[in-house]
Short mmCIF file of C-alpha atoms in Angstrom, two decimals:
data_model
loop_
_atom_site.label_atom_id
_atom_site.label_comp_id
_atom_site.label_asym_id
_atom_site.label_seq_id
_atom_site.Cartn_x
_atom_site.Cartn_y
_atom_site.Cartn_z
CA UNK N 1 208.94 157.18 -145.13
CA UNK N 2 209.79 155.22 -148.15
CA UNK N 3 206.91 154.36 -150.15
CA UNK N 4 206.54 150.88 -151.49
CA UNK N 5 203.42 151.15 -153.70
CA UNK N 6 203.64 150.89 -157.06
CA UNK N 7 200.63 152.58 -159.17
CA UNK N 8 198.24 151.62 -162.13
CA UNK N 9 200.75 148.30 -162.81
CA UNK N 10 199.32 145.27 -164.24
CA UNK N 11 198.82 142.67 -161.25
CA UNK N 12 201.11 139.60 -161.52
CA UNK N 13 200.40 137.04 -158.31
CA UNK N 14 203.76 135.84 -157.04
CA UNK N 15 203.60 132.39 -156.01
CA UNK N 16 204.47 128.96 -157.34
CA UNK N 17 200.81 127.73 -157.84
CA UNK N 18 198.95 130.28 -159.61
CA UNK N 19 195.48 131.34 -159.37
CA UNK N 20 192.63 129.39 -161.40
CA UNK N 21 191.98 131.62 -163.20
CA UNK N 22 192.80 134.73 -162.38
CA UNK N 23 192.20 136.23 -166.06
CA UNK N 24 188.52 135.14 -165.62
CA UNK N 25 188.07 136.29 -162.42
CA UNK N 26 189.82 139.72 -163.66
CA UNK N 27 187.11 139.96 -166.43
CA UNK N 28 184.10 139.68 -163.38
CA UNK N 29 185.31 142.49 -161.76
CA UNK N 30 185.27 144.22 -164.90
CA UNK N 31 181.79 143.57 -165.19
CA UNK N 32 180.85 144.01 -161.83
CA UNK N 33 182.95 147.95 -162.38
CA UNK N 34 180.93 148.79 -166.00
CA UNK N 35 177.59 148.02 -164.57
CA UNK N 36 178.11 150.26 -162.03
CA UNK N 37 179.58 153.02 -164.22
CA UNK N 38 183.03 153.49 -163.08
CA UNK N 39 186.43 152.28 -162.90
CA UNK N 40 188.97 152.08 -160.05
CA UNK N 41 192.96 152.44 -160.38
CA UNK N 42 194.64 149.44 -158.95
CA UNK N 43 197.52 149.37 -157.00
CA UNK N 44 200.05 146.37 -155.43
CA UNK N 45 201.11 148.21 -152.41
CA UNK N 46 204.23 145.88 -150.06
CA UNK N 47 203.75 146.11 -146.28
CA UNK N 48 206.56 145.70 -144.51
CA UNK N 49 205.56 144.59 -141.27
CA UNK N 50 203.54 141.82 -141.95
CA UNK N 51 205.56 140.85 -144.88
CA UNK N 52 203.30 140.83 -147.62
CA UNK N 53 201.91 142.53 -151.77
CA UNK N 54 198.81 143.60 -151.39
CA UNK N 55 196.78 144.53 -153.84
CA UNK N 56 194.62 147.94 -153.01
CA UNK N 57 191.52 149.46 -155.39
CA UNK N 58 191.28 153.14 -155.31
CA UNK N 59 188.01 155.29 -156.27
CA UNK N 60 186.91 158.57 -155.60
CA UNK N 61 188.96 161.89 -154.75
CA UNK N 62 188.49 163.44 -150.95
CA UNK N 63 189.27 162.36 -147.38
CA UNK N 64 190.90 158.83 -147.20
CA UNK N 65 188.65 155.80 -146.38
CA UNK N 66 190.41 152.40 -146.65
CA UNK N 67 187.20 149.84 -146.99
CA UNK N 68 188.52 146.32 -144.69
CA UNK N 69 185.82 143.26 -146.00
CA UNK N 70 184.93 140.32 -144.20
CA UNK N 71 185.61 136.73 -144.47
CA UNK N 72 186.54 134.89 -147.59
CA UNK N 73 185.79 138.10 -150.10
CA UNK N 74 188.07 140.91 -151.51
CA UNK N 75 187.96 145.02 -151.50
CA UNK N 76 185.88 144.38 -154.85
CA UNK N 77 182.79 143.53 -152.19
CA UNK N 78 182.76 146.99 -151.87
CA UNK N 79 181.94 148.16 -155.10
CA UNK N 80 178.58 149.61 -154.82
CA UNK N 81 179.22 151.47 -151.91
CA UNK N 82 182.53 153.08 -153.46
CA UNK N 83 180.65 153.98 -156.54
CA UNK N 84 178.47 156.21 -154.78
CA UNK N 85 180.72 157.79 -152.73
CA UNK N 86 182.79 160.08 -154.90
CA UNK N 87 183.72 162.85 -152.13
CA UNK N 88 185.90 160.41 -150.69
CA UNK N 89 188.89 158.84 -151.76
CA UNK N 90 188.25 155.11 -151.26
CA UNK N 91 190.73 152.27 -150.86
CA UNK N 92 189.56 149.17 -151.10
CA UNK N 93 192.33 146.65 -149.76
CA UNK N 94 192.03 142.42 -150.12
CA UNK N 95 192.91 141.44 -147.16
CA UNK N 96 196.55 138.96 -147.31
CA UNK N 97 195.17 135.78 -149.70
CA UNK N 98 192.27 136.98 -150.50
CA UNK N 99 191.03 138.16 -154.13
CA UNK N 100 194.73 138.92 -155.61
CA UNK N 101 196.52 139.73 -152.43
CA UNK N 102 199.78 138.16 -151.67
CA UNK N 103 199.01 134.95 -149.02
CA UNK N 104 200.78 134.92 -145.43
CA UNK N 105 203.34 132.38 -144.76
CA UNK N 106 202.11 131.29 -141.57
CA UNK N 107 198.65 130.34 -139.66
CA UNK N 108 197.61 132.53 -136.77
CA UNK N 109 197.57 129.37 -133.74
CA UNK N 110 195.85 131.88 -131.14
CA UNK N 111 193.51 135.13 -130.64
CA UNK N 112 196.47 136.83 -129.43
CA UNK N 113 198.27 136.65 -132.95
CA UNK N 114 195.26 137.53 -134.45
CA UNK N 115 195.08 140.38 -132.35
CA UNK N 116 199.15 141.35 -133.47
CA UNK N 117 198.09 141.25 -136.88
CA UNK N 118 194.91 142.86 -137.10
CA UNK N 119 196.75 145.84 -135.85
CA UNK N 120 199.87 145.98 -137.77
CA UNK N 121 197.48 145.62 -141.20
CA UNK N 122 195.59 148.91 -141.36
CA UNK N 123 198.71 151.22 -139.69
CA UNK N 124 201.03 149.12 -142.66
CA UNK N 125 198.55 149.89 -145.26
CA UNK N 126 198.24 153.70 -144.26
CA UNK N 127 202.42 153.24 -143.97
CA UNK N 128 202.54 152.36 -147.33
CA UNK N 129 200.52 154.66 -148.93
CA UNK N 130 201.70 157.66 -146.89
CA UNK N 131 198.43 158.03 -145.59
CA UNK N 132 198.88 159.99 -141.95
CA UNK N 133 195.43 159.38 -141.16
CA UNK N 134 192.21 157.86 -142.48
CA UNK N 135 188.55 157.09 -142.04
CA UNK N 136 187.87 152.73 -141.51
CA UNK N 137 184.82 150.94 -142.97
CA UNK N 138 184.66 147.28 -142.09
CA UNK N 139 182.25 144.77 -141.85
CA UNK N 140 182.41 140.83 -140.16
CA UNK N 141 186.49 140.02 -139.99
CA UNK N 142 187.33 143.46 -140.69
CA UNK N 143 185.50 144.86 -138.15
CA UNK N 144 187.58 143.38 -135.92
CA UNK N 145 190.78 144.14 -137.18
CA UNK N 146 189.87 148.19 -137.15
CA UNK N 147 188.37 148.08 -133.66
CA UNK N 148 192.10 146.57 -132.76
CA UNK N 149 193.47 149.42 -134.79
CA UNK N 150 191.84 151.96 -132.97
CA UNK N 151 192.58 150.57 -129.23
CA UNK N 152 196.20 150.56 -130.45
CA UNK N 153 196.73 153.59 -133.01
CA UNK N 154 193.87 156.14 -132.43
CA UNK N 155 196.00 158.74 -133.74
CA UNK N 156 195.94 156.87 -137.07
CA UNK N 157 192.16 156.41 -137.34
CA UNK N 158 189.59 159.65 -138.38
CA UNK N 159 186.42 157.99 -138.01
CA UNK N 160 184.64 154.42 -138.43
CA UNK N 161 182.22 153.15 -140.05
CA UNK N 162 180.69 149.33 -138.84
CA UNK N 163 178.76 147.19 -141.26
CA UNK N 164 176.52 145.22 -139.34
CA UNK N 165 177.46 141.96 -137.03
CA UNK N 166 181.57 141.77 -136.51
CA UNK N 167 183.72 139.25 -135.13
CA UNK N 168 184.70 139.77 -131.61
CA UNK N 169 181.53 140.73 -130.25
CA UNK N 170 178.78 137.97 -129.17
CA UNK N 171 176.19 136.23 -131.47
CA UNK N 172 173.19 134.41 -131.87
CA UNK N 173 174.47 131.98 -134.27
CA UNK N 174 176.54 131.27 -137.15
CA UNK N 175 174.40 129.58 -140.38
CA UNK N 176 175.21 125.95 -140.60
CA UNK N 177 177.78 126.54 -144.00
CA UNK N 178 180.01 128.37 -141.87
CA UNK N 179 179.44 125.99 -138.77
CA UNK N 180 181.25 123.44 -140.97
CA UNK N 181 184.23 125.75 -141.84
CA UNK N 182 184.96 124.58 -138.48
CA UNK N 183 185.67 120.95 -138.74
CA UNK N 184 188.94 121.47 -140.99
CA UNK N 185 188.67 118.44 -142.96
CA UNK N 186 184.85 119.15 -143.90
CA UNK N 187 185.86 122.78 -144.78
CA UNK N 188 188.87 121.66 -146.96
CA UNK N 189 185.94 119.47 -148.96
CA UNK N 190 184.07 122.95 -149.61
CA UNK N 191 187.65 123.84 -151.30
CA UNK N 192 186.99 120.97 -153.50
CA UNK N 193 183.12 121.63 -154.55
CA UNK N 194 183.55 124.22 -157.78
CA UNK N 195 181.47 127.00 -156.55
CA UNK N 196 178.46 127.61 -158.37
CA UNK N 197 176.05 130.57 -158.59
CA UNK N 198 173.41 129.00 -157.15
CA UNK N 199 175.38 127.67 -154.26
CA UNK N 200 176.17 131.81 -153.56
CA UNK N 201 172.63 132.73 -153.77
CA UNK N 202 172.21 129.99 -151.10
CA UNK N 203 175.21 131.74 -149.09
CA UNK N 204 173.76 134.89 -149.63
CA UNK N 205 170.31 133.59 -148.10
CA UNK N 206 171.90 132.27 -144.87
CA UNK N 207 173.57 135.48 -143.87
CA UNK N 208 169.83 137.83 -144.32
CA UNK N 209 170.19 138.61 -147.90
CA UNK N 210 167.35 137.03 -148.78
CA UNK N 211 165.02 140.17 -149.74
CA UNK N 212 167.45 141.56 -151.19
CA UNK N 213 167.60 138.84 -153.68
CA UNK N 214 164.15 138.87 -153.78
CA UNK N 215 163.79 142.08 -154.40
CA UNK N 216 166.41 141.86 -157.17
CA UNK N 217 168.51 144.53 -155.48
CA UNK N 218 171.42 142.23 -155.85
CA UNK N 219 173.44 142.44 -159.43
CA UNK N 220 173.69 139.59 -161.61
CA UNK N 221 176.84 140.72 -161.55
CA UNK N 222 177.70 141.40 -158.29
CA UNK N 223 176.89 137.34 -158.18
CA UNK N 224 178.85 136.34 -160.82
CA UNK N 225 181.99 138.30 -159.12
CA UNK N 226 181.56 136.47 -155.86
CA UNK N 227 180.97 132.81 -157.90
CA UNK N 228 184.51 133.73 -159.62
CA UNK N 229 186.24 135.07 -156.31
CA UNK N 230 185.61 131.61 -154.66
CA UNK N 231 185.98 129.52 -157.80
CA UNK N 232 189.32 131.49 -159.36
CA UNK N 233 191.06 132.52 -156.75
CA UNK N 234 192.54 130.75 -153.59
CA UNK N 235 191.05 133.57 -151.48
CA UNK N 236 188.28 130.39 -149.45
CA UNK N 237 191.44 127.64 -149.43
CA UNK N 238 193.95 130.50 -148.17
CA UNK N 239 191.35 131.98 -145.38
CA UNK N 240 190.58 128.11 -144.20
CA UNK N 241 194.83 127.49 -143.82
CA UNK N 242 195.65 130.93 -142.49
CA UNK N 243 193.43 131.86 -140.53
CA UNK N 244 192.31 131.13 -136.65
CA UNK N 245 189.78 128.56 -135.53
CA UNK N 246 186.78 131.46 -134.83
CA UNK N 247 184.11 129.30 -135.59
CA UNK N 248 183.71 126.35 -134.46
CA UNK N 249 180.84 123.88 -135.46
CA UNK N 250 178.52 124.33 -132.57
CA UNK N 251 179.39 128.24 -133.22
CA UNK N 252 181.49 130.90 -132.00
CA UNK N 253 185.28 130.62 -130.84
CA UNK N 254 184.78 133.03 -127.53
CA UNK N 255 187.76 133.02 -126.93
CA UNK N 256 188.10 135.77 -129.62
CA UNK N 257 185.25 138.11 -128.27
CA UNK N 258 186.43 141.96 -127.37
CA UNK N 259 186.57 142.33 -123.66
CA UNK N 260 185.12 144.94 -122.37
CA UNK N 261 188.71 146.66 -121.14
CA UNK N 262 189.63 146.82 -124.63
CA UNK N 263 186.65 148.56 -125.91
CA UNK N 264 186.05 151.08 -123.60
CA UNK N 265 189.51 152.30 -124.41
CA UNK N 266 188.23 153.29 -128.01
CA UNK N 267 187.65 157.09 -128.34
CA UNK N 268 186.91 156.84 -131.93
CA UNK N 269 183.39 158.23 -133.01
CA UNK N 270 181.68 155.47 -134.61
CA UNK N 271 178.85 154.20 -136.13
CA UNK N 272 177.34 150.87 -136.38
CA UNK N 273 174.88 150.35 -139.01
CA UNK N 274 173.08 146.97 -138.13
CA UNK N 275 171.07 145.05 -140.05
CA UNK N 276 167.75 143.97 -138.32
CA UNK N 277 167.54 140.24 -139.97
CA UNK N 278 171.56 140.06 -139.22
CA UNK N 279 171.71 136.19 -138.29
CA UNK N 280 174.72 136.51 -136.48
CA UNK N 281 173.31 138.75 -134.19
CA UNK N 282 170.04 141.15 -133.94
CA UNK N 283 168.82 144.51 -132.05
CA UNK N 284 169.55 142.29 -128.63
CA UNK N 285 172.72 141.94 -129.10
CA UNK N 286 174.21 145.12 -131.02
CA UNK N 287 172.42 147.06 -128.44
CA UNK N 288 174.47 145.32 -125.28
CA UNK N 289 177.63 145.28 -128.05
CA UNK N 290 177.79 149.29 -128.13
CA UNK N 291 177.43 150.25 -124.74
CA UNK N 292 181.46 149.45 -124.32
CA UNK N 293 182.14 152.18 -126.69
CA UNK N 294 182.06 155.26 -125.61
CA UNK N 295 181.83 157.60 -128.68
CA UNK N 296 179.37 155.09 -130.55
CA UNK N 297 175.75 155.25 -132.15
CA UNK N 298 174.02 152.94 -133.16
CA UNK N 299 171.59 152.40 -136.09
CA UNK N 300 168.99 149.18 -136.61
CA UNK N 301 168.51 149.29 -140.22
CA UNK N 302 164.79 147.40 -140.75
CA UNK N 303 164.70 143.94 -142.69
CA UNK N 304 168.41 143.91 -143.73
CA UNK N 305 171.30 141.21 -143.14
CA UNK N 306 174.60 141.10 -142.63
CA UNK N 307 175.96 142.83 -145.73
CA UNK N 308 173.97 146.19 -144.58
CA UNK N 309 175.58 147.63 -148.05
CA UNK N 310 174.29 145.43 -150.20
CA UNK N 311 170.01 145.65 -148.77
CA UNK N 312 169.99 149.66 -150.09
CA UNK N 313 173.54 150.86 -150.75
CA UNK N 314 172.28 154.59 -151.47
CA UNK N 315 171.09 154.78 -148.37
CA UNK N 316 174.12 153.39 -146.81
CA UNK N 317 176.50 155.71 -148.46
CA UNK N 318 174.38 158.38 -147.46
CA UNK N 319 174.84 157.24 -143.74
CA UNK N 320 178.36 156.96 -143.99
CA UNK N 321 178.70 160.31 -145.78
CA UNK N 322 177.34 162.18 -143.21
CA UNK N 323 178.97 160.61 -140.35
CA UNK N 324 182.73 161.06 -141.81
CA UNK N 325 181.93 164.34 -142.35
CA UNK N 326 180.78 165.29 -139.64
CA UNK N 327 183.91 167.17 -137.71
CA UNK N 328 182.18 166.95 -134.21
CA UNK N 329 184.22 164.91 -132.05
CA UNK N 330 183.31 165.77 -128.69
CA UNK N 331 182.81 162.42 -126.62
CA UNK N 332 178.93 160.82 -126.75
CA UNK N 333 177.80 160.18 -123.11
CA UNK N 334 174.74 158.42 -124.29
CA UNK N 335 173.97 155.97 -127.29
CA UNK N 336 171.27 157.34 -129.96
CA UNK N 337 169.75 154.60 -131.50
CA UNK N 338 168.18 155.30 -134.86
CA UNK N 339 165.13 153.01 -136.43
CA UNK N 340 163.05 153.34 -139.20
CA UNK N 341 160.75 155.53 -138.07
CA UNK N 342 163.27 157.82 -137.93
CA UNK N 343 163.21 158.26 -133.72
CA UNK N 344 165.99 157.93 -130.88
CA UNK N 345 165.58 156.00 -128.52
#
């Protein structure tokens, strides 16, 4: 197996139109990592099946854990979490078209094409980096991708952690700012508005991070890094250009829901850490969704929103480390739900 990788090489975008300001984006990333007291290595990985080059950042040593981010984000979104997981080799991918990865040439016109892409992406990354088997941590759109991967390629997956609601699950609704992206003309209009701190704070509040913001648990460096991602890279434009119409003005495109016939085939041990205040779906949706997964545990995190690791990075990191270190792979016949009090139901 050939290793299509360049270690620690300076990254140069292979595009006719460069990012708005890649240097400024990189500096915002460096400030965030410095504030956490760690420095990741950076790699370029050529994905032969998908046909693009993606950026991968790595931190820590130990069992490989691939982190797959959600929509309009990047691998750096995992910085607070990866900084707490030094006992693992944290592999943080910029999905194609996001962060500093090359964009895809074509868009996904239907859910079948999206599913095929999802099943190929993670395996492509593992093959290119010569990782035979890895744990997976994902959220939102990334959650959809790793569930599809676990169903199609179970032999490549160790254990899985899902953080918050995932695309493919039923939803209670979408914040208005996200439903607007379901209208192509309005979505493109959004990309013409220069992102700023006020907009990002509003977006964070809309996904249930109000308590974390008000308590000062989300650092200024993280806010600045996300502003820079939206302002200084083509991430949002690429997501709108190539992504399927997952979100409509009225809510979820139901064709993207993961069928129970697929979920019941997933034997990978899965831990769902789901925010109680996740606006996409709360406790009821969480409990109903995990019933279809035969080897799954669910924890409801009180007061947390969609990006639960930003509410409490240390707690979430400890949960991930404990779950990924568990060598018990026996099938569980019942779902265990854990609440703040530590009780199980």
